[in-house]
mmCIF file of C-alpha atoms in Angstrom:
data_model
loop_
_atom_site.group_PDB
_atom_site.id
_atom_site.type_symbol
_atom_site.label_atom_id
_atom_site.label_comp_id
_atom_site.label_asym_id
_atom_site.label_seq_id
_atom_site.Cartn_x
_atom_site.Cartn_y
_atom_site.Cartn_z
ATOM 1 C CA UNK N 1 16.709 -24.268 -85.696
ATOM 2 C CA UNK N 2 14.248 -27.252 -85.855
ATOM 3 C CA UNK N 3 15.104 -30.985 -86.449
ATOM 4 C CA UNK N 4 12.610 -33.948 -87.588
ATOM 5 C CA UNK N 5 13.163 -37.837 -86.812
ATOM 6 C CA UNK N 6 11.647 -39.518 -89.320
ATOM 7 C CA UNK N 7 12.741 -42.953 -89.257
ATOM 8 C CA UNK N 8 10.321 -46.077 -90.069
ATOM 9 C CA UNK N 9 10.841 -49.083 -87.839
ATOM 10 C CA UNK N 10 13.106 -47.213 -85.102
ATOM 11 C CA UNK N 11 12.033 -46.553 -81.848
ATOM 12 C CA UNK N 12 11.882 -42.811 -81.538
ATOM 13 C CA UNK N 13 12.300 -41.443 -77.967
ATOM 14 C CA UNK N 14 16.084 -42.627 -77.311
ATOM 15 C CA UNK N 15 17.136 -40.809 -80.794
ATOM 16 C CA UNK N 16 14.782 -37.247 -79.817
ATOM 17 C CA UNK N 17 16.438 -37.102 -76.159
ATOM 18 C CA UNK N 18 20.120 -38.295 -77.811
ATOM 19 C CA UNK N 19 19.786 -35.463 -80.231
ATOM 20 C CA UNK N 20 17.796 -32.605 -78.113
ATOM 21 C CA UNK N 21 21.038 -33.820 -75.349
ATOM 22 C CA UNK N 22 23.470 -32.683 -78.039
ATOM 23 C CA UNK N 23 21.603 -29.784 -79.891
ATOM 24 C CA UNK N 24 20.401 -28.187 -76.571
ATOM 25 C CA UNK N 25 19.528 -25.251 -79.012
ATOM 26 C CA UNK N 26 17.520 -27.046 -81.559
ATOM 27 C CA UNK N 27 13.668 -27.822 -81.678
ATOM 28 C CA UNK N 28 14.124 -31.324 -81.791
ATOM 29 C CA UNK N 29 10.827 -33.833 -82.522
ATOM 30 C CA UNK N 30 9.109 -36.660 -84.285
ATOM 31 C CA UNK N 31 7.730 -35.822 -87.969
ATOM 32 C CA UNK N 32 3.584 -35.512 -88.141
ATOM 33 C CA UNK N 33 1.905 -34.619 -90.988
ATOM 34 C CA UNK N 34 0.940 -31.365 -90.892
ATOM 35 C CA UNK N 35 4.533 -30.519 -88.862
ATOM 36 C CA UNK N 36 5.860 -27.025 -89.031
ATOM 37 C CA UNK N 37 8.990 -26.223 -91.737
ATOM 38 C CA UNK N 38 12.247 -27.612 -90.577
ATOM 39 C CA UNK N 39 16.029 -27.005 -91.169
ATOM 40 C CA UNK N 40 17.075 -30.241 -90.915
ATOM 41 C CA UNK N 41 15.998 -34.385 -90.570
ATOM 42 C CA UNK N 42 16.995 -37.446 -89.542
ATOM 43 C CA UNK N 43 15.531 -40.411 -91.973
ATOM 44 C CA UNK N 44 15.217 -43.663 -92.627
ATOM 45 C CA UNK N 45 12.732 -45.276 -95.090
ATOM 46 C CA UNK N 46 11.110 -41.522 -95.381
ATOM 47 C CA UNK N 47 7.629 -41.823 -97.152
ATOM 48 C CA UNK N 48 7.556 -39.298 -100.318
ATOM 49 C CA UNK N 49 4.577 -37.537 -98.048
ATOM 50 C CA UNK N 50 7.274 -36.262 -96.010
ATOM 51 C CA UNK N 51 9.914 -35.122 -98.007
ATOM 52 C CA UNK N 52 6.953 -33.318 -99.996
ATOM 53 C CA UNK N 53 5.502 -31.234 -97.060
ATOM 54 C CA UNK N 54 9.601 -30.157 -96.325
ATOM 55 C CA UNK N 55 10.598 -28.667 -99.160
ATOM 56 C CA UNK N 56 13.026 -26.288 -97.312
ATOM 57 C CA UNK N 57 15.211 -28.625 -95.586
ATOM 58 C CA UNK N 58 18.847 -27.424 -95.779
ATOM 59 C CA UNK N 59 19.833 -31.031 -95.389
ATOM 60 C CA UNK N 60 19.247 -34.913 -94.897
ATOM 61 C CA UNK N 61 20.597 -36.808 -92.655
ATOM 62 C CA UNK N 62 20.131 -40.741 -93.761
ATOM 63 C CA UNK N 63 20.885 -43.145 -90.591
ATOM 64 C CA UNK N 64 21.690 -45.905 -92.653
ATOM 65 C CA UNK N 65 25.098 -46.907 -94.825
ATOM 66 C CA UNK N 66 23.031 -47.055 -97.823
ATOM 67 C CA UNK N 67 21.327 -43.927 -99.639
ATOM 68 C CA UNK N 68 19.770 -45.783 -102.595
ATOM 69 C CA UNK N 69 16.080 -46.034 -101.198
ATOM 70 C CA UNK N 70 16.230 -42.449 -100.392
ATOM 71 C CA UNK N 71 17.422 -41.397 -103.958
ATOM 72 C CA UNK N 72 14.655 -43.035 -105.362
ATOM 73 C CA UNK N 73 12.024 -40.220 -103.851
ATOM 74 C CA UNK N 74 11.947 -36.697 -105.098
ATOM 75 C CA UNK N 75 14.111 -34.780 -102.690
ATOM 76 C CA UNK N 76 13.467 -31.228 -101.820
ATOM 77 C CA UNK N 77 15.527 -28.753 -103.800
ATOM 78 C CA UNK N 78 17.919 -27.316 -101.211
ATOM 79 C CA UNK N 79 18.582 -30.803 -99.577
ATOM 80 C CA UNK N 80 22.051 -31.934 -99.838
ATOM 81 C CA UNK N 81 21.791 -35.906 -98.229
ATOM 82 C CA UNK N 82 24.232 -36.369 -95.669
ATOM 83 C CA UNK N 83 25.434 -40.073 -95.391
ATOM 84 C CA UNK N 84 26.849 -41.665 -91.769
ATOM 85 C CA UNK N 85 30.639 -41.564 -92.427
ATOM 86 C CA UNK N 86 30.877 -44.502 -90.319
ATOM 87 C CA UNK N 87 29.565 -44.411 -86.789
ATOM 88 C CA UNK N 88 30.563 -47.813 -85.769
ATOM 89 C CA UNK N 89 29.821 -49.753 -88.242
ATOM 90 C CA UNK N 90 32.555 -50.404 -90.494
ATOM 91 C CA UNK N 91 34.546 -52.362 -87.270
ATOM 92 C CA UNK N 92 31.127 -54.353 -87.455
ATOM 93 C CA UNK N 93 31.083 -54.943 -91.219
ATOM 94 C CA UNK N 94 35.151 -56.068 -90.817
ATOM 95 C CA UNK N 95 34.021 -58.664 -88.229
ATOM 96 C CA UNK N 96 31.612 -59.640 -89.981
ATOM 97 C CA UNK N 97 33.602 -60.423 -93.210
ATOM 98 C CA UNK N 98 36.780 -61.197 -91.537
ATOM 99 C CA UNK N 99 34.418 -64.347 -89.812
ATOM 100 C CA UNK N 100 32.468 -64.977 -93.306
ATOM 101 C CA UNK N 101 36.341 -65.409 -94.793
ATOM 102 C CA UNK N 102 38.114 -67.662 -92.020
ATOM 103 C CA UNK N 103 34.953 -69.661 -91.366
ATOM 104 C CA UNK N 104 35.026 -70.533 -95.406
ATOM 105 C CA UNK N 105 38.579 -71.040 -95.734
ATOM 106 C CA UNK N 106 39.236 -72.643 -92.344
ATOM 107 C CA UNK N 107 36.012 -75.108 -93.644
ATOM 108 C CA UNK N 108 34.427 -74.523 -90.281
ATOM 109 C CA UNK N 109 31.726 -74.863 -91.875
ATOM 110 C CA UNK N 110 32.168 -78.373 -92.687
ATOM 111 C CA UNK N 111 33.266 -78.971 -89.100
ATOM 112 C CA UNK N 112 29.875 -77.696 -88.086
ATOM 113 C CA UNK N 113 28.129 -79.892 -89.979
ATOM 114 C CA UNK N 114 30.341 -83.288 -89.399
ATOM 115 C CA UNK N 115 29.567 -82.543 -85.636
ATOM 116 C CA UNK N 116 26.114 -81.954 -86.046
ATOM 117 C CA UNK N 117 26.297 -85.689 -88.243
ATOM 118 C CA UNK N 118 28.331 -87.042 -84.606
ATOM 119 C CA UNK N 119 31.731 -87.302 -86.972
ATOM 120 C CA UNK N 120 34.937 -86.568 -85.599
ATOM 121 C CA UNK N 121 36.818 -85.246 -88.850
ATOM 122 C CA UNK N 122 39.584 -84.117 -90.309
ATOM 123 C CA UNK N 123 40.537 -81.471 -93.491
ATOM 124 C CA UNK N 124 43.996 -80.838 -94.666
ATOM 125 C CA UNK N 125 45.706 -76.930 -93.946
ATOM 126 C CA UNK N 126 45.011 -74.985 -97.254
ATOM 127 C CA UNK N 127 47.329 -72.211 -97.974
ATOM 128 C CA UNK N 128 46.095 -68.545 -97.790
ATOM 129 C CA UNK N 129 48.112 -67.904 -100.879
ATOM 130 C CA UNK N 130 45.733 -69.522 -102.679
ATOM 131 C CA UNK N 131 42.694 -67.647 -101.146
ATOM 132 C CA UNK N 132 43.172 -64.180 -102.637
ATOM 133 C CA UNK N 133 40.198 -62.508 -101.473
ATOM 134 C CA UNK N 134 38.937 -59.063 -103.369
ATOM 135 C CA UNK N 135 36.946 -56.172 -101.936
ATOM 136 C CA UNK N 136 34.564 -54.717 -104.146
ATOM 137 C CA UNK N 137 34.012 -50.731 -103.143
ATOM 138 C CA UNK N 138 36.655 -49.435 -101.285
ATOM 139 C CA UNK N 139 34.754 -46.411 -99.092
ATOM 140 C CA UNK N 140 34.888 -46.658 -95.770
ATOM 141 C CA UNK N 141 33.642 -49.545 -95.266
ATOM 142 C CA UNK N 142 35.363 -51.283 -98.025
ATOM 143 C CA UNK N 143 38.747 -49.733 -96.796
ATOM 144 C CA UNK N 144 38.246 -51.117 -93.619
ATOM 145 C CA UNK N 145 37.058 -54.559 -94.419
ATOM 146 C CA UNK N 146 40.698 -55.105 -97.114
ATOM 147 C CA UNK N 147 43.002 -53.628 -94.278
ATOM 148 C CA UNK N 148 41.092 -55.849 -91.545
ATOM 149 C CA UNK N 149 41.543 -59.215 -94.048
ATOM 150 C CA UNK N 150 45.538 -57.775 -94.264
ATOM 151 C CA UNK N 151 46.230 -58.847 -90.595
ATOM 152 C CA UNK N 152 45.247 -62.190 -91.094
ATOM 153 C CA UNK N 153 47.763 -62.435 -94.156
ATOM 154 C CA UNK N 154 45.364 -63.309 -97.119
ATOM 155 C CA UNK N 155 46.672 -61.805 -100.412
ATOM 156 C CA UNK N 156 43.863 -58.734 -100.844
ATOM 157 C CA UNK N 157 42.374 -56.933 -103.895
ATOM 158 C CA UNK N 158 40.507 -54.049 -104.086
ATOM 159 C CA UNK N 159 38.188 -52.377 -106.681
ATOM 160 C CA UNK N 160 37.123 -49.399 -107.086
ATOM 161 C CA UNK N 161 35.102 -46.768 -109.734
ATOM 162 C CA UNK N 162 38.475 -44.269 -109.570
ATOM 163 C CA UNK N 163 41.975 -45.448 -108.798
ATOM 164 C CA UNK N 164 42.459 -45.933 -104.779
ATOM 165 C CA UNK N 165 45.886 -46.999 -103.124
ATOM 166 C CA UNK N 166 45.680 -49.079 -99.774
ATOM 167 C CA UNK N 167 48.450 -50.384 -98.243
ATOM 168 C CA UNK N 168 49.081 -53.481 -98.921
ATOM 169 C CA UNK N 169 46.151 -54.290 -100.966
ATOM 170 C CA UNK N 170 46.305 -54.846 -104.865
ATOM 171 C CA UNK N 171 44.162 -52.342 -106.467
ATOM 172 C CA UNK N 172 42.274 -52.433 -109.697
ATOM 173 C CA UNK N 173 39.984 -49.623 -110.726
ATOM 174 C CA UNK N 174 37.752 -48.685 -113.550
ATOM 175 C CA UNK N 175 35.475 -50.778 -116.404
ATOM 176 C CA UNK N 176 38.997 -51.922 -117.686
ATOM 177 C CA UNK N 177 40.067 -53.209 -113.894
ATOM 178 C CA UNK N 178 36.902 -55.107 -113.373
ATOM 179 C CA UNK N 179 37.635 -58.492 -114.924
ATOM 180 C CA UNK N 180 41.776 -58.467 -113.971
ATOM 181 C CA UNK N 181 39.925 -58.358 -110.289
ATOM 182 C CA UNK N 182 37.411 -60.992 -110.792
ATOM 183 C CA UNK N 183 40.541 -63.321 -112.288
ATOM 184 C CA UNK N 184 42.450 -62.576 -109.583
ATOM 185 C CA UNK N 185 40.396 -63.382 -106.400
ATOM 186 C CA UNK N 186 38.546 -66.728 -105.176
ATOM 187 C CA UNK N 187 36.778 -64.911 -102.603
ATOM 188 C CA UNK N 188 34.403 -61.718 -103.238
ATOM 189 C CA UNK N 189 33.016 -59.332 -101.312
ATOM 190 C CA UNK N 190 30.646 -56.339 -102.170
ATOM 191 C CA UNK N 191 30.385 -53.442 -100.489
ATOM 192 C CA UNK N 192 29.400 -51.352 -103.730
ATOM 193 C CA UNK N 193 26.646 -48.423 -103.045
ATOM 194 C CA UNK N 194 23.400 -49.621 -105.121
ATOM 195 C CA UNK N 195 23.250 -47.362 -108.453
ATOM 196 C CA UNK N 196 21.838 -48.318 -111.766
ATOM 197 C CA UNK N 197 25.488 -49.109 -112.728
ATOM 198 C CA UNK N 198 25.379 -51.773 -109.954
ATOM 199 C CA UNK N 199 22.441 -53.044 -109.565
ATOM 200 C CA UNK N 200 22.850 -57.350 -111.309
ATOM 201 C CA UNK N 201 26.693 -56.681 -110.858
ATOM 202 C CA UNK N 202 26.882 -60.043 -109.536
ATOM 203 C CA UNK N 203 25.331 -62.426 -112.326
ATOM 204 C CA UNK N 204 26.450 -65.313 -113.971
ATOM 205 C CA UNK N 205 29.118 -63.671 -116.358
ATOM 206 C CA UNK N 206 30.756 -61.558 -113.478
ATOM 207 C CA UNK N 207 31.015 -64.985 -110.798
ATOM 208 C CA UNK N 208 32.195 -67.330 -113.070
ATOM 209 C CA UNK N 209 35.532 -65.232 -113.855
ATOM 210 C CA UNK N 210 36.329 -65.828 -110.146
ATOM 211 C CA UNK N 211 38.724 -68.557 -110.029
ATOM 212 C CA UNK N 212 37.579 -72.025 -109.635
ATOM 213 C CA UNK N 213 35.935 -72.997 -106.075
ATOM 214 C CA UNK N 214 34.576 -68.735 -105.875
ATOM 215 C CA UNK N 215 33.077 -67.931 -102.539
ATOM 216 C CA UNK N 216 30.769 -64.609 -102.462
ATOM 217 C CA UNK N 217 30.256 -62.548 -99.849
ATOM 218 C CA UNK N 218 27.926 -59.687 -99.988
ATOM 219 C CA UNK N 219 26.996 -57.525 -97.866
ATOM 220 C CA UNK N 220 25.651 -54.409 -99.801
ATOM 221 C CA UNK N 221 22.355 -54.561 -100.998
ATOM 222 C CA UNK N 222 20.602 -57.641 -102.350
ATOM 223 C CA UNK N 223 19.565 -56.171 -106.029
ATOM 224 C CA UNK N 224 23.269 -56.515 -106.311
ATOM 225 C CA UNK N 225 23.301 -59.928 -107.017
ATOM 226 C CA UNK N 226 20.918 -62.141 -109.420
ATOM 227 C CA UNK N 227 19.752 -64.916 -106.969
ATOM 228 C CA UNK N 228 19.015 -67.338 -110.127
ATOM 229 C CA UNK N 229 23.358 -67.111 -111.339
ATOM 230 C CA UNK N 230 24.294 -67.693 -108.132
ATOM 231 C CA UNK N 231 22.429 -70.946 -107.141
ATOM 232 C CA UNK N 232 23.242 -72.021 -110.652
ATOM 233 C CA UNK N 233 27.327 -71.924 -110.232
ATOM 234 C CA UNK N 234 26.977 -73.505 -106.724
ATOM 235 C CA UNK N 235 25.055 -76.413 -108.215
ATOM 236 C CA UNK N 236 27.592 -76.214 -111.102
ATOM 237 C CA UNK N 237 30.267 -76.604 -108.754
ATOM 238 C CA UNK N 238 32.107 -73.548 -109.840
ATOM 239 C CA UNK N 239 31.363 -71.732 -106.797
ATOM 240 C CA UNK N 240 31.784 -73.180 -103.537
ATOM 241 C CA UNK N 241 29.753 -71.655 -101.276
ATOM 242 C CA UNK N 242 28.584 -67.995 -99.912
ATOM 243 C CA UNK N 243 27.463 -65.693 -97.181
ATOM 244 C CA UNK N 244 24.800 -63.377 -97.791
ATOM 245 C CA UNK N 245 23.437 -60.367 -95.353
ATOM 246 C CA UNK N 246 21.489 -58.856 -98.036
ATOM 247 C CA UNK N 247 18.695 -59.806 -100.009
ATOM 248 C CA UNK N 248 16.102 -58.186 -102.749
ATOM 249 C CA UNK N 249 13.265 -58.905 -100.550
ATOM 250 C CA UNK N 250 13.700 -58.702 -96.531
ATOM 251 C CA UNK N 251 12.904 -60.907 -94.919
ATOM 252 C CA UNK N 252 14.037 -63.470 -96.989
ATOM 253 C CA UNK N 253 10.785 -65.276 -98.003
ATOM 254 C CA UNK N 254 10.089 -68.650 -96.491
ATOM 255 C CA UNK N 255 10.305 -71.137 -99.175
ATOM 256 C CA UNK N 256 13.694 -69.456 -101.063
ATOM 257 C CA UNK N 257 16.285 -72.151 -102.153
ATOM 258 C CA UNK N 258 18.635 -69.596 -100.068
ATOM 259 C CA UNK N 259 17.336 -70.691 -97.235
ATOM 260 C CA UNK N 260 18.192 -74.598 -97.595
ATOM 261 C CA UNK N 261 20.737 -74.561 -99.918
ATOM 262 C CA UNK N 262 23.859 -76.579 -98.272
ATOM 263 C CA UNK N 263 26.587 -73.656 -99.597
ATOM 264 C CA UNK N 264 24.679 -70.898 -98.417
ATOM 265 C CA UNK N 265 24.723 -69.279 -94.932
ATOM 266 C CA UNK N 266 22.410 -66.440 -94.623
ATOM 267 C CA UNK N 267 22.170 -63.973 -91.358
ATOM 268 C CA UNK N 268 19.139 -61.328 -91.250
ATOM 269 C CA UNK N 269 20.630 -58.084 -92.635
ATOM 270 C CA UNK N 270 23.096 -57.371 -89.150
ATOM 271 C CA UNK N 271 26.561 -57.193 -90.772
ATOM 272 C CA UNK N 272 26.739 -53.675 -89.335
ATOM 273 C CA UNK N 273 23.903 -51.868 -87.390
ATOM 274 C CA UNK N 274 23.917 -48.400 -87.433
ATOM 275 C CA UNK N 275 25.056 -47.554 -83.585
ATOM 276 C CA UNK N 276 22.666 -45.183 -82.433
ATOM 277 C CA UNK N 277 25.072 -42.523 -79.680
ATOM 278 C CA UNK N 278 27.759 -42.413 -82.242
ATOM 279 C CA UNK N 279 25.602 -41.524 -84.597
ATOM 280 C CA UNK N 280 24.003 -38.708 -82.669
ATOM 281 C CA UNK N 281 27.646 -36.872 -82.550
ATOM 282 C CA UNK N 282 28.015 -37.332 -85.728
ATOM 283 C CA UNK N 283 25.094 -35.503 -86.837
ATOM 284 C CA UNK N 284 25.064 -33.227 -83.949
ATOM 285 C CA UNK N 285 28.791 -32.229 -85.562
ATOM 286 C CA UNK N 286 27.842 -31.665 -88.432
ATOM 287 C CA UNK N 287 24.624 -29.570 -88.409
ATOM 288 C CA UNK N 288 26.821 -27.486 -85.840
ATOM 289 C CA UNK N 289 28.947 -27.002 -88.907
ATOM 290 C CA UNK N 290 26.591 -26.370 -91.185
ATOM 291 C CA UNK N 291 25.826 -23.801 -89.161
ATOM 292 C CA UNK N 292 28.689 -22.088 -89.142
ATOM 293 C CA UNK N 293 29.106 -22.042 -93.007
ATOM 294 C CA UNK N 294 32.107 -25.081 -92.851
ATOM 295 C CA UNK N 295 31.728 -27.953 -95.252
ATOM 296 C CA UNK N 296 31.134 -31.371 -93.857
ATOM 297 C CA UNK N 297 32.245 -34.959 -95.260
ATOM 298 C CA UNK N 298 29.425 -37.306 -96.345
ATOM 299 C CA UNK N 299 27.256 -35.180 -98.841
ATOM 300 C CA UNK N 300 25.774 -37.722 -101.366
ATOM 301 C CA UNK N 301 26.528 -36.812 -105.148
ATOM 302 C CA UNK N 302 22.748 -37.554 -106.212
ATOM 303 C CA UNK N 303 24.323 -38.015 -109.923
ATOM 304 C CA UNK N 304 26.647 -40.989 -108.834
ATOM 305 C CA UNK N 305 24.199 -42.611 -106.338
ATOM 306 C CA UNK N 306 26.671 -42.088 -103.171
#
């Protein structure tokens, strides 16, 4: 059995000896041109050239939550793509909101800034109850983030493409969902997978239904939201403020109005790094099933885009 890395921007020599360690029996390397067929890779950011001189991989393993970049090349034949189920990262991603949400509604943020300023201020308690926060993609990242926000008691709702029931969590589902959900929640957060049935989701129609004083969150992929709608409801006053991780061109170029705005707080696409030992397992796992004819969770439906 052989095994390529082919990852752009990763450092290879810690995932070749992680993955030789747990496939002692595998012909593990780094992908050359030229490289002899392979069973099986490891990507990230694959060039086309690649895929192209592989066309007998049995399957794809992508080391990143998101498989939209990788959709977008012509994929050998009898490659299913394997996604990360998790592999640490959606604990990260529920930090990561759960801090984006209390920092907002808490008004830390205005704290930080009084201080900065050398005021010693003061803002009234607002109630949770009025801070219904809703969770846009419910995977397992999305699942995690809406039961994380649940122990801090805000009122939670959660959409999805096909009906999914969370404890505790109000769900809404489908086309005819979509705008109930938007009415219902002040703060949004998107963790939808990037598909041509997602990609502008969050423009001007879709963030003004939020309720009054909106707060976005997203931390999917930045051709998710229409940078021009959202600057224009913060300056309209309808929004409040948000947090964004993700952008449509990284690094965010100097000179965007995200950059300066005063309700924006941007962080360099780290809401959840892909954990590199638990990832290892969980590939070494399930190539060892593969192997052995069982089925594995995590194969992308190329049709639906995750």
């Amino acid at each position: 059995m052989k095994l390529l890395f082919c990852c752009a921007g990763t450092k290879p020599e810690p995932w070749i000896a992680g993955l030789r360690a747990a496939l002692p029996a595998a012909d593990v390397a780094v992908w050359e041109p030229g490289a002899p067929a392979a069973d099986y890779a490891v990507v990230w950011a694959p060039p086309q050239a690649f895929l192209d001189e592989q066309p007998g991989l049995r399957a794809v393993f992508n080391i990143g939550a998101g498989v939209d970049a990788l959709l977008k090349l012509r994929l050998p034949p009898t490659a299913r793509v394997v996604r990360l189920d998790d592999a640490g990262m959606s604990v990260q991603m529920a930090e990561y909101v759960c801090h984006a949400v209390i920092r907002h509604y808490r008004e830390f943020d205005g704290y930080e800034a009084d201080v900065r300023q050398g005021r010693w201020s003061y803002r009234k308690p607002r109630s949770r109850a009025d801070f219904a926060v809703g969770v846009m993609g419910l995977g397992v990242l999305g699942s995690r983030v809406a039961q994380a926000l649940r122990v801090f008691e805000f009122p939670v709702n959660g959409w999805s493409r096909s009906p999914k029931a969370l404890d505790g969590v109000r769900g809404f589902s489908g086309r005819e969902g979509f705008n109930d959900f938007l009415a219902a929640s002040r703060v949004l957060v998107n963790l939808l997978p990037l598909t041509p049935d997602t990609q502008d989701i969050l423009n001007r129609d879709t963030l003004s239904r939020l309720q009054p004083g909106g707060y976005v969150i997203n931390v999917a992929r930045g051709a998710h939201l229409v940078d021009e709608d959202l600057l224009a409801l913060l300056d309209e006053g309808h929004l409040a403020g948000a947090t964004l991780d993700v952008f449509r061109t990284e690094p965010l170029p100097a000179g965007h109005p995200f950059w300066t705005h005063p309700g924006m707080t941007v962080t360099p696409h780290t809401s959840a790094r892909t954990l590199r030992d638990e990832s290892i397992a969980q590939i070494a796992g399930k190539i060892r099933a593969l192997e052995q004819g069982e089925p594995i969770a995590g194969i992308v439906d190329p049709v639906r885009g995750y």
